[in-house]
CSV table of C-alpha atoms and ligand atoms in Angstrom, one decimal:
chain,number,residue,atom,x,y,z
A,1,MET,CA,-42.1,97.5,199.7
A,2,ARG,CA,-40.6,101.0,199.6
A,3,LYS,CA,-37.1,99.4,200.2
A,4,ALA,CA,-37.7,97.1,197.3
A,5,ILE,CA,-38.8,100.0,195.0
A,6,ASN,CA,-35.8,102.1,196.0
A,7,GLY,CA,-33.5,99.2,195.3
A,8,TRP,CA,-35.1,98.7,191.9
A,9,LEU,CA,-34.7,102.4,191.1
A,10,ARG,CA,-31.1,102.3,192.1
A,11,SER,CA,-30.4,99.4,189.9
A,12,LEU,CA,-32.3,101.2,187.1
A,13,SER,CA,-30.2,104.3,187.5
A,14,GLY,CA,-27.1,102.1,187.4
A,15,TRP,CA,-28.2,100.8,184.1
A,16,GLY,CA,-28.8,104.3,182.9
A,17,ASP,CA,-25.2,105.1,183.6
A,18,ILE,CA,-24.0,102.1,181.7
A,19,VAL,CA,-26.2,102.9,178.7
A,20,LEU,CA,-25.1,106.6,178.7
A,21,ALA,CA,-21.5,105.6,179.0
A,22,SER,CA,-21.7,103.5,175.9
A,23,GLN,CA,-23.3,106.2,173.8
A,24,CYS,CA,-21.3,108.4,171.4
A,25,PRO,CA,-21.6,111.9,172.9
A,26,LEU,CA,-21.8,113.5,169.4
A,27,CYS,CA,-24.4,111.3,167.7
A,28,GLN,CA,-25.8,109.2,170.6
A,29,ARG,CA,-25.2,105.9,168.7
A,30,SER,CA,-23.9,103.1,170.9
A,31,THR,CA,-20.2,102.6,171.0
A,32,SER,CA,-17.6,101.1,173.4
A,33,ARG,CA,-15.1,103.9,172.6
A,34,GLU,CA,-15.0,107.6,173.5
A,35,LEU,CA,-16.7,108.4,170.1
A,36,CYS,CA,-18.3,106.1,167.6
A,37,GLN,CA,-16.2,105.0,164.5
A,38,ASP,CA,-18.1,107.4,162.2
A,39,CYS,CA,-17.5,110.4,164.5
A,40,TRP,CA,-13.8,109.5,164.9
A,41,THR,CA,-13.4,109.4,161.2
A,42,GLN,CA,-15.0,112.8,160.9
A,43,VAL,CA,-12.7,114.2,163.6
A,44,ARG,CA,-9.7,112.8,161.9
A,45,GLN,CA,-10.7,114.5,158.6
A,46,CYS,CA,-10.2,117.8,160.4
A,47,GLN,CA,-6.5,117.2,160.7
A,48,TRP,CA,-4.4,119.7,158.9
A,49,VAL,CA,-2.9,118.4,155.8
A,50,GLY,CA,0.8,119.2,155.2
A,51,CYS,CA,2.4,121.8,157.5
A,52,GLN,CA,1.0,122.0,161.0
A,53,THR,CA,3.4,124.6,162.3
A,54,TRP,CA,3.1,128.4,161.9
A,55,TYR,CA,5.8,130.8,163.0
A,56,GLU,CA,4.3,134.0,164.6
A,57,PRO,CA,7.0,134.6,165.9
A,58,LEU,CA,7.2,131.5,168.1
A,59,PRO,CA,6.2,128.1,166.6
A,60,VAL,CA,2.5,127.3,166.9
A,61,PHE,CA,1.7,123.7,166.2
A,62,ALA,CA,-1.9,122.7,165.7
A,63,TRP,CA,-3.3,119.2,165.1
A,64,GLY,CA,-6.5,120.1,163.3
A,65,GLN,CA,-8.7,122.8,161.9
A,66,TYR,CA,-11.2,124.3,164.3
A,67,LYS,CA,-14.3,123.2,162.4
A,68,GLY,CA,-16.9,120.4,162.0
A,69,ALA,CA,-16.6,117.3,164.1
A,70,LEU,CA,-13.4,118.5,165.8
A,71,LYS,CA,-15.1,121.8,166.9
A,72,ARG,CA,-18.0,119.7,168.2
A,73,THR,CA,-15.7,117.3,170.1
A,74,ILE,CA,-13.9,120.1,171.9
A,75,ALA,CA,-17.2,121.7,172.8
A,76,THR,CA,-18.5,118.4,174.1
A,77,LEU,CA,-15.3,117.9,176.2
A,78,LYS,CA,-15.6,121.3,177.7
A,79,TYR,CA,-19.2,122.1,178.1
A,80,ASP,CA,-20.8,118.6,178.4
A,81,ASN,CA,-18.2,117.2,180.9
A,82,HIS,CA,-17.0,114.5,178.5
A,83,ARG,CA,-13.4,114.7,179.9
A,84,GLN,CA,-12.6,111.2,178.5
A,85,LEU,CA,-12.3,112.9,175.1
A,86,ALA,CA,-9.1,114.6,176.2
A,87,SER,CA,-7.1,111.4,176.1
A,88,PRO,CA,-7.3,110.5,172.4
A,89,LEU,CA,-7.0,114.2,171.4
A,90,GLY,CA,-3.9,114.7,173.5
A,91,HIS,CA,-2.4,111.5,172.1
A,92,TRP,CA,-3.0,112.5,168.5
A,93,LEU,CA,-1.6,116.0,169.2
A,94,ALA,CA,1.6,114.4,170.6
A,95,GLU,CA,2.0,111.9,167.8
A,96,ALA,CA,1.6,114.5,165.1
A,97,TRP,CA,3.9,117.0,166.9
A,98,MET,CA,6.7,114.4,167.3
A,99,THR,CA,6.4,113.4,163.7
A,100,GLU,CA,6.9,117.0,162.5
A,101,LEU,CA,9.9,117.7,164.8
A,102,THR,CA,13.2,117.1,163.2
A,103,THR,CA,15.0,116.9,166.5
A,104,HIS,CA,13.2,116.0,169.7
A,105,PRO,CA,13.6,118.8,172.2
A,106,ARG,CA,14.3,117.0,175.4
A,107,THR,CA,14.6,120.1,177.5
A,108,LEU,CA,11.0,121.2,177.4
A,109,THR,CA,8.4,121.5,180.2
A,110,VAL,CA,4.8,121.5,179.2
A,111,VAL,CA,2.6,124.1,180.8
A,112,PRO,CA,-1.2,124.1,180.0
A,113,ILE,CA,-3.0,127.5,179.7
A,114,PRO,CA,-4.8,127.8,183.0
A,115,LEU,CA,-8.5,128.7,183.6
A,116,HIS,CA,-9.4,131.2,186.2
A,117,PRO,CA,-10.2,129.3,189.5
A,118,ASN,CA,-13.8,130.4,189.4
A,119,LYS,CA,-14.2,129.0,185.9
A,120,GLN,CA,-12.4,125.8,186.8
A,121,GLN,CA,-14.6,125.3,189.8
A,122,GLU,CA,-17.7,125.8,187.7
A,123,ARG,CA,-16.4,123.4,184.9
A,124,GLY,CA,-14.8,120.9,187.3
A,125,PHE,CA,-11.6,120.6,185.3
A,126,ASN,CA,-9.2,122.5,183.0
A,127,GLN,CA,-9.4,120.9,179.6
A,128,ALA,CA,-5.9,122.1,178.7
A,129,GLU,CA,-4.5,120.3,181.8
A,130,LEU,CA,-6.2,117.0,180.8
A,131,LEU,CA,-4.9,117.4,177.2
A,132,GLY,CA,-1.5,118.1,178.6
A,133,ARG,CA,-1.5,114.9,180.7
A,134,SER,CA,-2.4,112.9,177.7
A,135,PHE,CA,0.2,114.8,175.5
A,136,CYS,CA,2.9,114.0,178.1
A,137,GLU,CA,2.0,110.3,178.2
A,138,ILE,CA,3.3,110.1,174.6
A,139,THR,CA,6.0,112.7,174.6
A,140,ARG,CA,7.4,111.8,178.1
A,141,LEU,CA,7.9,115.5,178.7
A,142,PRO,CA,7.5,116.8,182.2
A,143,LEU,CA,4.2,118.6,182.9
A,144,GLN,CA,3.7,121.6,185.3
A,145,PRO,CA,-0.1,121.7,185.3
A,146,HIS,CA,-0.1,124.8,187.5
A,147,GLY,CA,3.0,126.4,186.1
A,148,LEU,CA,1.0,129.5,185.3
A,149,ILE,CA,-2.1,130.7,187.1
A,150,ARG,CA,-4.9,133.0,185.8
A,151,SER,CA,-5.0,135.8,188.3
A,152,ARG,CA,-7.6,138.0,186.7
A,153,PHE,CA,-11.0,137.0,185.6
A,154,THR,CA,-11.4,137.8,181.9
A,155,GLU,CA,-14.5,138.5,180.0
A,156,ALA,CA,-15.7,135.7,177.7
A,157,GLN,CA,-13.7,136.1,174.5
A,158,PHE,CA,-16.3,134.8,172.1
A,159,HIS,CA,-17.8,138.1,170.8
A,160,LEU,CA,-14.6,140.2,171.1
A,161,SER,CA,-12.6,141.5,168.2
A,162,PRO,CA,-8.9,140.6,168.0
A,163,GLN,CA,-7.9,144.0,169.4
A,164,ALA,CA,-10.4,143.7,172.3
A,165,ARG,CA,-9.1,140.2,173.0
A,166,GLU,CA,-5.6,141.5,173.3
A,167,GLN,CA,-6.7,144.1,175.8
A,168,ASN,CA,-9.0,141.7,177.7
A,169,LEU,CA,-6.1,139.3,178.3
A,170,SER,CA,-3.4,141.8,179.2
A,171,GLY,CA,-2.1,140.9,182.7
A,172,ALA,CA,-4.4,137.9,183.0
A,173,PHE,CA,-1.6,135.5,184.0
A,174,GLU,CA,1.0,135.1,186.8
A,175,LEU,CA,3.6,132.5,187.5
A,176,GLY,CA,2.3,129.6,189.5
A,177,THR,CA,4.5,126.7,190.4
A,178,LEU,CA,7.1,128.0,187.9
A,179,ARG,CA,7.9,130.7,190.5
A,180,HIS,CA,9.4,128.1,192.8
A,181,HIS,CA,10.1,125.1,190.5
A,182,ARG,CA,11.8,126.8,187.7
A,183,PRO,CA,13.0,124.1,185.3
A,184,ARG,CA,16.8,124.5,184.9
A,185,HIS,CA,17.9,124.8,181.3
A,186,HIS,CA,14.3,124.1,180.1
A,187,ALA,CA,12.0,126.1,177.9
A,188,VAL,CA,8.3,126.1,178.3
A,189,LEU,CA,6.0,124.5,175.8
A,190,LEU,CA,2.5,126.1,176.2
A,191,LEU,CA,-0.5,123.9,175.5
A,192,ASP,CA,-4.1,124.9,174.9
A,193,ASP,CA,-7.2,123.3,173.3
A,194,ILE,CA,-7.8,126.1,170.7
A,195,TYR,CA,-5.5,128.7,169.1
A,196,THR,CA,-7.5,131.5,167.6
A,197,THR,CA,-5.9,135.0,167.5
A,198,GLY,CA,-3.0,134.0,169.7
A,199,ALA,CA,-3.9,136.7,172.3
A,200,THR,CA,-4.0,134.2,175.1
A,201,ALA,CA,-0.7,132.7,174.3
A,202,ARG,CA,0.9,136.2,173.9
A,203,SER,CA,-0.3,137.2,177.3
A,204,ALA,CA,1.1,134.0,178.9
A,205,ILE,CA,4.4,134.4,177.0
A,206,ARG,CA,4.8,138.0,178.2
A,207,VAL,CA,4.7,136.9,181.8
A,208,LEU,CA,7.2,134.1,181.2
A,209,GLN,CA,9.5,136.5,179.4
A,210,GLN,CA,9.3,139.0,182.3
A,211,PHE,CA,10.8,136.3,184.5
A,212,HIS,CA,13.3,135.4,181.8
A,213,ILE,CA,11.8,131.9,181.3
A,214,PRO,CA,12.4,130.9,177.7
A,215,VAL,CA,9.3,129.8,175.7
A,216,TYR,CA,9.8,127.2,172.9
A,217,GLY,CA,6.3,127.6,171.4
A,218,ILE,CA,2.7,126.6,171.6
A,219,VAL,CA,0.8,123.4,170.8
A,220,ALA,CA,-3.0,123.3,170.4
A,221,VAL,CA,-5.5,120.7,169.3
A,222,ALA,CA,-7.2,123.0,166.9
A,223,ARG,CA,-6.6,126.2,165.1
A,224,ALA,CA,-9.1,128.4,163.3
A,225,SER,CA,-7.7,129.1,159.8
A,226,ASN,CA,-8.9,132.7,160.3
A,227,PHE,CA,-10.6,134.6,163.0
A,228,LYS,CA,-14.0,134.8,161.2
A,229,GLN,CA,-14.1,130.9,161.2
A,230,PHE,CA,-13.8,131.0,165.0
A,231,LEU,CA,-17.0,133.1,165.2
A,232,ASP,CA,-19.0,130.9,162.8
B,1,ZN,ZN1,-20.9,109.3,166.9
């Protein structure tokens, strides 16, 4: 009898997985896609209209504005373990980036901004690496997922001022596989999920420049139009 009940419970939990897998993680309506149609439409409405590249001083390309449904989707990907969301976001980022480029830079290597190993172990994945894999499926650029490593654990950035962020991130990165597998005649294209004050990117760029590795620019799924928006 106990065996029969256990079997029934196992089959029930299997059903639970199927039901959960077909729910939109943002609104819980049933869907066969990563998000339901309504939520996708809302995410796409967050795409920047017009220019998506800023020069400060390297090119920063962002797909969308860090707000509304896009902000919720990134949070769901990172904090609720919905890593399947990285695939469409990375594809959209790649398609938009390639559209804006006038010449396709074939000599780039994509390096995602790394998490500290403790943070990655806690989360189970690095969202920038997943986005990078998806981005490279479309762009066909080579990816060095561990090109850089985060050698110093940094305080959570959320409540820090732009100046404090800069200090917090100073010396946070080191060369990873780029130390031994330095792409010849290639520049690095950094990739992150969110670009806010640019403190993270600047810290990574400083390390690459110390080793005379050229940096082409940064691509990010979302960019806050101002720092205050990030805190909202
Ligand atoms: Zn939905």
